[in-house]
């Protein structure tokens, strides 16, 4: 019996592999998921509330992240598909060394903050994320920084000594391209701790159980960008003016990331090839909704602790607990007032608007330093100011429209949805996000707008 036959037999004998696809055209699947039947979309989390600030593209988002990391007093939780320790959250790098991600996490750890990170453990033959580098580079900085990688990709989990495990390591992309469809289905599936096809694609940052960042932007190379998306960044006369250092200057259509542990070595020649821009949307939130995201992270961390790291590295890691003692004082934001309602207003209006204002001034100054025209600087600055005005208008509109449901705890009604199952979190399959999509599309009255990096046409 060959390797692929043995792998297929391994999966066929597993009783815990779910056969139900959980997706049906125009139908929210709820009859098989009674454990969350009481919540809308069968989510583990009930509808909640909070304050939201949207970000478009990475420059303003990463700036806000850098401010939040500076203020962290108790805990930092990070979920990422890819995390680059050498990512600069503010640019240009030559004038912002203290805002490199690893430096900021180290500084937080040194002042007593506990930093917990979960990153996707990639299939090395297919992806160049080098999550091992992420783990080792961060954990060596300070004992308060702890990193989990998941999932493992061989039948024996972290033990790579089995025959099948070693054979898996030898599979190349060409090997996989030549095998039958049935064999691929056997390989790219999931059975207990064996996962090859599915990935953790979450992007989440929680500061002090109080402030959340999430959305489409990993803390990694290739994501920092302005809304003008410059395609060139060559400064032979003064290398200190470089905005995209090392492999952060990227164009996957020409040459993708490679050997990212040596991040400053880039095989893409910036004097001959343009970079490829990156546009994505992310958000920050505070208020009651944060408790659901804390619960989600703690649940993920504790599941991985029990399933893998308690046995693999006994005594090195600990479980997390829900709850948090630290809450920013009103003086932090230099606002008057008291009470949870006032705090929600401060966070939404004062903190987010202040971040945008400071970022607009900084960006204009840096563009001037780099010799960019006043017209280009004014365009960027006005775009950010428009965003501030839109945010303030939207905030007050939400405040009026949702005040009956707010209860003094946030301007907007929010519900957390997700996709998870046994291999990813130890839970029965939950696809509340798919249910929410189905509901939104089938109940649309005027139009449907969808913006995705990738999509797949699925027949009913």
Short mmCIF file of C-alpha atoms in Angstrom, two decimals:
data_model
loop_
_atom_site.label_atom_id
_atom_site.label_comp_id
_atom_site.label_asym_id
_atom_site.label_seq_id
_atom_site.Cartn_x
_atom_site.Cartn_y
_atom_site.Cartn_z
CA UNK A 1 0.00 0.00 0.00
CA UNK A 2 1.45 3.37 -1.05
CA UNK A 3 1.67 6.54 1.01
CA UNK A 4 -1.45 8.17 -0.41
CA UNK A 5 -3.45 4.96 0.04
CA UNK A 6 -2.37 4.82 3.67
CA UNK A 7 -3.29 8.47 4.19
CA UNK A 8 -6.72 7.97 2.65
CA UNK A 9 -7.32 4.92 4.82
CA UNK A 10 -6.27 6.92 7.86
CA UNK A 11 -8.95 9.54 7.21
CA UNK A 12 -11.71 7.10 6.24
CA UNK A 13 -11.46 5.38 9.59
CA UNK A 14 -11.97 8.53 11.62
CA UNK A 15 -15.43 8.70 13.24
CA UNK A 16 -15.21 12.41 14.05
CA UNK A 17 -14.93 13.78 10.51
CA UNK A 18 -18.16 15.67 9.87
CA UNK A 19 -19.87 14.93 6.56
CA UNK A 20 -22.41 17.76 6.63
CA UNK A 21 -21.39 20.73 4.47
CA UNK A 22 -23.29 23.26 6.63
CA UNK A 23 -24.06 25.48 3.65
CA UNK A 24 -27.25 25.56 1.64
CA UNK A 25 -28.47 28.18 -0.83
CA UNK A 26 -30.98 30.46 0.88
CA UNK A 27 -31.04 28.40 4.06
CA UNK A 28 -29.56 29.06 7.48
CA UNK A 29 -28.40 25.75 8.88
CA UNK A 30 -29.55 25.63 12.49
CA UNK A 31 -31.20 22.29 13.10
CA UNK A 32 -27.86 20.54 13.70
CA UNK A 33 -26.50 23.18 16.07
CA UNK A 34 -28.86 23.37 19.01
CA UNK A 35 -26.10 24.46 21.41
CA UNK A 36 -26.37 28.07 20.17
CA UNK A 37 -30.00 28.09 19.04
CA UNK A 38 -30.91 30.93 21.40
CA UNK A 39 -28.58 33.41 19.68
CA UNK A 40 -29.11 35.08 16.33
CA UNK A 41 -27.33 33.25 13.48
CA UNK A 42 -26.62 30.44 15.98
CA UNK A 43 -23.52 32.31 17.13
CA UNK A 44 -21.82 31.52 20.42
CA UNK A 45 -22.19 35.25 21.18
CA UNK A 46 -25.46 37.09 21.65
CA UNK A 47 -25.96 40.59 20.15
CA UNK A 48 -24.01 43.19 22.11
CA UNK A 49 -22.93 46.81 21.69
CA UNK A 50 -19.90 49.03 21.49
CA UNK A 51 -18.17 51.85 19.67
CA UNK A 52 -16.60 51.25 16.25
CA UNK A 53 -13.98 53.10 14.21
CA UNK A 54 -13.28 51.96 10.65
CA UNK A 55 -9.88 52.10 8.94
CA UNK A 56 -9.21 51.77 5.21
CA UNK A 57 -5.67 50.64 4.30
CA UNK A 58 -2.81 49.95 6.64
CA UNK A 59 -1.11 53.27 7.36
CA UNK A 60 -3.75 54.76 9.68
CA UNK A 61 -4.66 51.34 11.10
CA UNK A 62 -1.11 50.45 12.10
CA UNK A 63 -0.60 53.94 13.53
CA UNK A 64 -3.61 53.40 15.80
CA UNK A 65 -2.29 49.95 16.73
CA UNK A 66 1.05 51.48 17.71
CA UNK A 67 -0.67 53.95 20.04
CA UNK A 68 -2.68 51.15 21.65
CA UNK A 69 0.43 49.00 22.18
CA UNK A 70 2.17 51.94 23.84
CA UNK A 71 -0.69 52.29 26.31
CA UNK A 72 -1.07 48.60 27.15
CA UNK A 73 -0.85 48.03 30.91
CA UNK A 74 -1.97 44.45 31.52
CA UNK A 75 -2.36 42.19 28.49
CA UNK A 76 -1.94 41.98 24.72
CA UNK A 77 -3.67 39.18 22.80
CA UNK A 78 -2.90 38.64 19.10
CA UNK A 79 -4.41 36.26 16.55
CA UNK A 80 -2.85 36.38 13.07
CA UNK A 81 -2.54 34.32 9.92
CA UNK A 82 0.93 35.83 9.51
CA UNK A 83 2.86 38.01 11.93
CA UNK A 84 6.14 39.68 10.96
CA UNK A 85 8.11 40.70 14.07
CA UNK A 86 10.11 43.18 11.98
CA UNK A 87 7.04 45.10 10.74
CA UNK A 88 7.26 48.87 11.17
CA UNK A 89 3.93 50.28 12.37
CA UNK A 90 5.04 53.84 11.56
CA UNK A 91 7.05 55.02 8.58
CA UNK A 92 9.66 55.81 7.45
CA UNK A 93 11.53 53.12 9.39
CA UNK A 94 14.70 55.20 9.73
CA UNK A 95 12.85 57.59 12.06
CA UNK A 96 10.59 55.09 13.80
CA UNK A 97 12.73 52.23 15.11
CA UNK A 98 10.84 52.22 18.41
CA UNK A 99 7.63 51.48 16.50
CA UNK A 100 8.81 48.20 15.03
CA UNK A 101 6.40 45.51 16.19
CA UNK A 102 8.94 43.35 18.01
CA UNK A 103 10.36 46.40 19.76
CA UNK A 104 6.90 47.50 20.88
CA UNK A 105 5.99 44.05 22.20
CA UNK A 106 9.32 43.81 24.02
CA UNK A 107 8.81 47.22 25.61
CA UNK A 108 5.33 46.20 26.74
CA UNK A 109 6.62 42.92 28.19
CA UNK A 110 9.37 44.77 30.07
CA UNK A 111 6.79 46.95 31.81
CA UNK A 112 4.91 43.85 32.96
CA UNK A 113 2.38 43.31 30.16
CA UNK A 114 1.57 39.67 29.35
CA UNK A 115 1.73 39.10 25.58
CA UNK A 116 -0.04 36.04 24.14
CA UNK A 117 0.13 35.33 20.40
CA UNK A 118 -1.50 32.62 18.28
CA UNK A 119 -0.37 32.31 14.66
CA UNK A 120 -1.27 29.93 11.87
CA UNK A 121 1.25 27.13 11.44
CA UNK A 122 1.61 26.98 7.67
CA UNK A 123 2.15 24.07 5.29
CA UNK A 124 5.76 24.89 4.47
CA UNK A 125 5.63 23.42 0.96
CA UNK A 126 2.88 25.85 0.01
CA UNK A 127 3.48 29.02 2.06
CA UNK A 128 6.48 31.09 3.13
CA UNK A 129 5.11 32.57 6.36
CA UNK A 130 7.81 30.98 8.54
CA UNK A 131 5.72 30.92 11.69
CA UNK A 132 8.64 29.19 13.42
CA UNK A 133 10.64 32.40 12.94
CA UNK A 134 7.74 34.41 14.34
CA UNK A 135 7.61 32.24 17.45
CA UNK A 136 11.33 32.11 18.12
CA UNK A 137 11.99 35.78 17.34
CA UNK A 138 9.29 36.94 19.74
CA UNK A 139 9.74 34.47 22.59
CA UNK A 140 13.46 35.20 22.88
CA UNK A 141 12.70 38.88 23.59
CA UNK A 142 11.12 38.40 27.04
CA UNK A 143 9.56 35.63 29.18
CA UNK A 144 6.25 37.54 29.18
CA UNK A 145 5.87 36.91 25.43
CA UNK A 146 4.36 33.52 24.58
CA UNK A 147 3.50 32.23 21.11
CA UNK A 148 1.40 29.25 20.01
CA UNK A 149 1.40 27.84 16.47
CA UNK A 150 -1.48 25.78 15.12
CA UNK A 151 -2.43 23.44 13.49
CA UNK A 152 0.04 20.62 13.08
CA UNK A 153 0.03 18.95 9.68
CA UNK A 154 1.01 15.35 10.25
CA UNK A 155 -0.96 12.49 11.78
CA UNK A 156 1.23 12.40 14.89
CA UNK A 157 0.90 16.09 15.76
CA UNK A 158 4.16 17.62 16.97
CA UNK A 159 5.93 14.24 16.84
CA UNK A 160 7.49 14.07 13.35
CA UNK A 161 9.11 10.67 13.76
CA UNK A 162 6.39 8.45 12.29
CA UNK A 163 6.73 7.01 8.80
CA UNK A 164 3.73 8.91 7.49
CA UNK A 165 4.89 12.09 9.17
CA UNK A 166 8.28 11.95 7.48
CA UNK A 167 6.63 11.09 4.17
CA UNK A 168 4.39 14.14 4.46
CA UNK A 169 7.47 16.31 4.85
CA UNK A 170 8.74 14.97 1.54
CA UNK A 171 5.67 15.80 -0.51
CA UNK A 172 6.25 18.55 -3.08
CA UNK A 173 3.75 20.70 -4.94
CA UNK A 174 4.45 18.59 -8.03
CA UNK A 175 3.64 15.41 -6.10
CA UNK A 176 0.34 16.86 -4.98
CA UNK A 177 -0.51 18.00 -8.50
CA UNK A 178 -0.21 14.46 -9.86
CA UNK A 179 -2.35 12.56 -7.37
CA UNK A 180 -6.00 11.66 -7.84
CA UNK A 181 -8.90 13.80 -6.65
CA UNK A 182 -9.91 11.19 -4.08
CA UNK A 183 -6.39 11.05 -2.70
CA UNK A 184 -6.27 14.83 -2.44
CA UNK A 185 -9.57 14.78 -0.57
CA UNK A 186 -7.98 12.35 1.85
CA UNK A 187 -4.89 14.51 2.35
CA UNK A 188 -6.52 17.95 2.41
CA UNK A 189 -9.02 17.29 5.13
CA UNK A 190 -9.07 17.15 8.88
CA UNK A 191 -9.09 14.34 11.40
CA UNK A 192 -8.42 15.27 15.01
CA UNK A 193 -5.03 17.04 14.97
CA UNK A 194 -4.35 16.48 11.24
CA UNK A 195 -5.09 19.60 9.19
CA UNK A 196 -3.64 20.54 5.82
CA UNK A 197 -6.25 22.38 3.78
CA UNK A 198 -7.89 24.63 6.36
CA UNK A 199 -6.18 27.64 7.95
CA UNK A 200 -6.59 30.06 10.82
CA UNK A 201 -7.20 33.33 9.00
CA UNK A 202 -8.22 35.57 11.89
CA UNK A 203 -6.69 38.96 12.53
CA UNK A 204 -7.34 40.13 16.09
CA UNK A 205 -5.60 42.34 18.65
CA UNK A 206 -7.02 42.83 22.16
CA UNK A 207 -5.47 45.37 24.52
CA UNK A 208 -6.12 45.14 28.29
CA UNK A 209 -9.47 43.35 27.80
CA UNK A 210 -10.70 46.80 26.80
CA UNK A 211 -9.83 47.76 23.20
CA UNK A 212 -9.99 45.55 20.10
CA UNK A 213 -8.55 45.78 16.59
CA UNK A 214 -9.73 43.32 13.95
CA UNK A 215 -10.49 42.97 10.25
CA UNK A 216 -8.51 42.19 7.12
CA UNK A 217 -5.01 43.33 8.03
CA UNK A 218 -2.42 40.96 9.47
CA UNK A 219 0.49 42.48 11.38
CA UNK A 220 2.84 41.41 8.61
CA UNK A 221 4.85 42.49 5.59
CA UNK A 222 3.01 43.74 2.54
CA UNK A 223 0.05 45.25 4.42
CA UNK A 224 1.22 48.76 5.35
CA UNK A 225 0.09 51.15 2.63
CA UNK A 226 -1.43 54.59 2.14
CA UNK A 227 -4.57 55.25 0.15
CA UNK A 228 -2.44 56.49 -2.76
CA UNK A 229 -0.72 53.07 -3.00
CA UNK A 230 2.72 54.19 -4.26
CA UNK A 231 4.33 51.71 -6.64
CA UNK A 232 7.92 52.98 -6.30
CA UNK A 233 10.23 53.37 -3.32
CA UNK A 234 13.81 53.71 -4.59
CA UNK A 235 15.99 56.37 -2.95
CA UNK A 236 19.59 55.81 -4.12
CA UNK A 237 20.60 59.24 -2.84
CA UNK A 238 19.36 58.65 0.71
CA UNK A 239 18.36 55.19 1.90
CA UNK A 240 16.86 56.69 5.06
CA UNK A 241 13.92 57.83 2.94
CA UNK A 242 12.82 54.25 2.20
CA UNK A 243 9.22 53.63 3.26
CA UNK A 244 9.01 49.88 2.56
CA UNK A 245 12.14 48.20 3.97
CA UNK A 246 13.43 44.79 2.91
CA UNK A 247 10.75 42.33 1.89
CA UNK A 248 8.02 44.77 2.88
CA UNK A 249 8.60 46.04 -0.66
CA UNK A 250 6.73 43.24 -2.40
CA UNK A 251 5.10 42.27 -5.66
CA UNK A 252 3.81 38.70 -5.55
CA UNK A 253 3.14 38.77 -9.30
CA UNK A 254 6.89 39.02 -9.89
CA UNK A 255 8.55 37.46 -6.85
CA UNK A 256 6.78 36.42 -3.68
CA UNK A 257 8.09 36.47 -0.13
CA UNK A 258 10.94 34.05 0.52
CA UNK A 259 13.09 33.23 3.54
CA UNK A 260 11.29 35.91 5.57
CA UNK A 261 13.49 35.19 8.58
CA UNK A 262 16.09 37.17 6.62
CA UNK A 263 13.54 39.89 6.01
CA UNK A 264 16.06 42.53 4.96
CA UNK A 265 17.18 40.43 1.98
CA UNK A 266 14.83 41.11 -0.94
CA UNK A 267 15.21 39.44 -4.33
CA UNK A 268 12.72 41.88 -5.85
CA UNK A 269 14.84 44.70 -7.30
CA UNK A 270 13.09 47.94 -6.33
CA UNK A 271 15.06 49.87 -8.96
CA UNK A 272 13.51 47.77 -11.73
CA UNK A 273 10.18 46.41 -10.46
CA UNK A 274 7.17 48.17 -8.96
CA UNK A 275 5.58 47.15 -5.71
CA UNK A 276 2.02 45.86 -5.52
CA UNK A 277 -0.29 47.91 -3.32
CA UNK A 278 -2.53 46.46 -0.64
CA UNK A 279 -5.99 47.75 0.19
CA UNK A 280 -8.00 46.34 3.06
CA UNK A 281 -10.49 47.32 5.74
CA UNK A 282 -10.14 46.95 9.50
CA UNK A 283 -11.75 48.39 12.62
CA UNK A 284 -11.28 49.11 16.29
CA UNK A 285 -13.93 48.65 18.98
CA UNK A 286 -14.48 49.18 22.66
CA UNK A 287 -17.43 48.56 24.95
CA UNK A 288 -19.28 45.37 25.93
CA UNK A 289 -18.50 43.64 22.60
CA UNK A 290 -14.86 43.30 23.70
CA UNK A 291 -15.79 40.67 26.29
CA UNK A 292 -16.96 38.32 23.52
CA UNK A 293 -13.66 38.69 21.66
CA UNK A 294 -11.69 38.14 24.87
CA UNK A 295 -13.71 34.97 25.46
CA UNK A 296 -12.98 33.83 21.91
CA UNK A 297 -9.23 34.33 22.29
CA UNK A 298 -9.04 32.77 25.75
CA UNK A 299 -11.03 29.79 24.49
CA UNK A 300 -8.63 29.34 21.56
CA UNK A 301 -5.55 29.69 23.76
CA UNK A 302 -6.75 27.25 26.41
CA UNK A 303 -7.80 24.70 23.79
CA UNK A 304 -4.30 24.76 22.25
CA UNK A 305 -2.74 24.56 25.70
CA UNK A 306 -4.70 21.40 26.51
CA UNK A 307 -4.41 19.84 23.05
CA UNK A 308 -0.73 20.51 22.40
CA UNK A 309 1.49 22.70 24.55
CA UNK A 310 0.83 21.28 28.00
CA UNK A 311 2.32 18.01 26.78
CA UNK A 312 4.87 19.43 24.35
CA UNK A 313 6.36 22.03 26.70
CA UNK A 314 5.20 21.19 30.25
CA UNK A 315 5.55 24.09 32.65
CA UNK A 316 6.44 26.67 29.99
CA UNK A 317 2.95 28.02 29.34
CA UNK A 318 -0.20 28.66 31.36
CA UNK A 319 -3.90 28.80 30.70
CA UNK A 320 -5.58 32.19 30.51
CA UNK A 321 -8.52 33.33 32.59
CA UNK A 322 -11.43 35.51 31.61
CA UNK A 323 -11.70 38.97 33.09
CA UNK A 324 -9.23 41.79 33.43
CA UNK A 325 -8.51 44.31 36.14
CA UNK A 326 -7.16 47.19 34.06
CA UNK A 327 -9.45 49.92 32.74
CA UNK A 328 -8.14 53.23 31.35
CA UNK A 329 -9.06 56.28 33.43
CA UNK A 330 -10.89 59.21 31.91
CA UNK A 331 -7.75 61.29 32.36
CA UNK A 332 -6.04 59.07 29.80
CA UNK A 333 -8.05 60.81 27.10
CA UNK A 334 -8.16 64.24 28.76
CA UNK A 335 -11.94 64.32 28.70
CA UNK A 336 -14.43 65.31 31.34
CA UNK A 337 -17.33 63.23 32.59
CA UNK A 338 -17.84 59.91 34.26
CA UNK A 339 -19.75 56.69 33.85
CA UNK A 340 -19.66 53.98 31.21
CA UNK A 341 -21.70 56.03 28.74
CA UNK A 342 -19.24 58.90 28.92
CA UNK A 343 -16.31 56.51 28.54
CA UNK A 344 -17.88 55.12 25.39
CA UNK A 345 -18.20 58.63 23.96
CA UNK A 346 -14.61 59.43 24.81
CA UNK A 347 -13.27 56.30 23.17
CA UNK A 348 -15.28 56.77 20.02
CA UNK A 349 -14.98 60.52 19.55
CA UNK A 350 -11.89 61.60 21.42
CA UNK A 351 -9.43 58.76 21.04
CA UNK A 352 -10.12 57.69 17.46
CA UNK A 353 -10.46 61.22 16.13
CA UNK A 354 -7.30 62.24 17.95
CA UNK A 355 -5.38 59.34 16.43
CA UNK A 356 -6.50 60.33 12.93
CA UNK A 357 -5.61 63.98 13.48
CA UNK A 358 -2.12 63.16 14.73
CA UNK A 359 -1.60 60.66 11.93
CA UNK A 360 -2.67 63.22 9.29
CA UNK A 361 -0.16 65.73 10.63
CA UNK A 362 2.60 63.10 10.81
CA UNK A 363 1.96 61.85 7.27
CA UNK A 364 2.01 65.37 5.85
CA UNK A 365 5.28 66.12 7.63
CA UNK A 366 6.93 62.91 6.45
CA UNK A 367 5.80 63.49 2.86
CA UNK A 368 7.41 66.92 3.03
CA UNK A 369 10.62 65.40 4.36
CA UNK A 370 10.64 62.96 1.46
CA UNK A 371 10.24 65.73 -1.10
CA UNK A 372 6.65 65.01 -2.13
CA UNK A 373 4.65 67.87 -3.57
CA UNK A 374 2.38 70.04 -1.44
CA UNK A 375 -0.52 69.08 -3.70
CA UNK A 376 0.03 65.39 -3.02
CA UNK A 377 0.43 66.09 0.70
CA UNK A 378 -2.77 68.14 0.76
CA UNK A 379 -4.67 65.34 -1.01
CA UNK A 380 -3.60 62.79 1.57
CA UNK A 381 -4.29 65.17 4.48
CA UNK A 382 -7.74 66.15 3.23
CA UNK A 383 -8.65 62.52 2.69
CA UNK A 384 -7.88 61.75 6.32
CA UNK A 385 -9.77 64.84 7.48
CA UNK A 386 -12.78 63.75 5.44
CA UNK A 387 -12.56 60.43 7.22
CA UNK A 388 -12.64 62.23 10.57
CA UNK A 389 -15.75 64.19 9.61
CA UNK A 390 -17.48 61.08 8.28
CA UNK A 391 -16.63 59.23 11.46
CA UNK A 392 -18.05 61.96 13.69
CA UNK A 393 -21.22 62.20 11.58
CA UNK A 394 -21.69 58.44 11.57
CA UNK A 395 -21.05 58.24 15.30
CA UNK A 396 -23.75 60.74 16.19
CA UNK A 397 -26.16 59.16 13.71
CA UNK A 398 -25.60 55.76 15.32
CA UNK A 399 -25.90 57.35 18.75
CA UNK A 400 -29.37 58.70 17.93
CA UNK A 401 -30.57 55.65 16.02
CA UNK A 402 -29.42 53.09 18.56
CA UNK A 403 -29.83 54.96 21.84
CA UNK A 404 -32.81 52.81 22.81
CA UNK A 405 -30.61 49.69 22.69
CA UNK A 406 -27.40 51.23 23.94
CA UNK A 407 -28.03 51.18 27.65
CA UNK A 408 -25.15 53.61 28.07
CA UNK A 409 -22.64 51.03 26.90
CA UNK A 410 -21.89 51.86 23.29
CA UNK A 411 -23.18 53.66 20.23
CA UNK A 412 -23.70 50.67 17.93
CA UNK A 413 -25.34 47.26 18.18
CA UNK A 414 -22.80 44.56 17.30
CA UNK A 415 -22.74 40.78 17.20
CA UNK A 416 -19.70 38.57 16.89
CA UNK A 417 -19.95 35.68 14.42
CA UNK A 418 -17.31 33.13 13.50
CA UNK A 419 -16.40 29.86 11.79
CA UNK A 420 -14.92 27.14 13.98
CA UNK A 421 -15.00 23.41 14.49
CA UNK A 422 -13.32 20.58 16.38
CA UNK A 423 -9.86 20.87 14.81
CA UNK A 424 -9.64 24.64 15.26
CA UNK A 425 -11.16 25.17 18.69
CA UNK A 426 -12.37 21.86 20.09
CA UNK A 427 -16.02 22.81 19.55
CA UNK A 428 -18.76 21.30 17.39
CA UNK A 429 -18.95 23.07 14.05
CA UNK A 430 -20.17 26.65 14.25
CA UNK A 431 -20.71 28.66 11.06
CA UNK A 432 -22.60 31.67 12.34
CA UNK A 433 -20.74 33.89 9.87
CA UNK A 434 -22.14 31.85 6.97
CA UNK A 435 -25.62 32.11 8.47
CA UNK A 436 -25.18 35.88 8.74
CA UNK A 437 -24.12 36.08 5.08
CA UNK A 438 -27.15 34.05 3.99
CA UNK A 439 -29.48 36.21 6.03
CA UNK A 440 -28.03 39.48 4.76
CA UNK A 441 -28.15 38.45 1.10
CA UNK A 442 -31.58 36.83 1.13
CA UNK A 443 -33.12 39.75 3.03
CA UNK A 444 -31.50 42.48 0.91
CA UNK A 445 -34.08 44.96 -0.43
CA UNK A 446 -32.06 47.27 -2.69
CA UNK A 447 -28.57 46.01 -3.52
CA UNK A 448 -25.81 43.61 -2.48
CA UNK A 449 -22.21 44.84 -2.41
CA UNK A 450 -19.47 42.24 -1.91
CA UNK A 451 -15.75 43.01 -1.75
CA UNK A 452 -13.45 40.04 -1.18
CA UNK A 453 -9.84 39.19 -1.91
CA UNK A 454 -10.95 35.84 -3.32
CA UNK A 455 -14.26 34.17 -4.00
CA UNK A 456 -15.53 30.80 -5.08
CA UNK A 457 -18.66 29.97 -7.02
CA UNK A 458 -20.48 27.17 -5.23
CA UNK A 459 -23.33 25.26 -6.78
CA UNK A 460 -26.42 24.68 -4.59
#
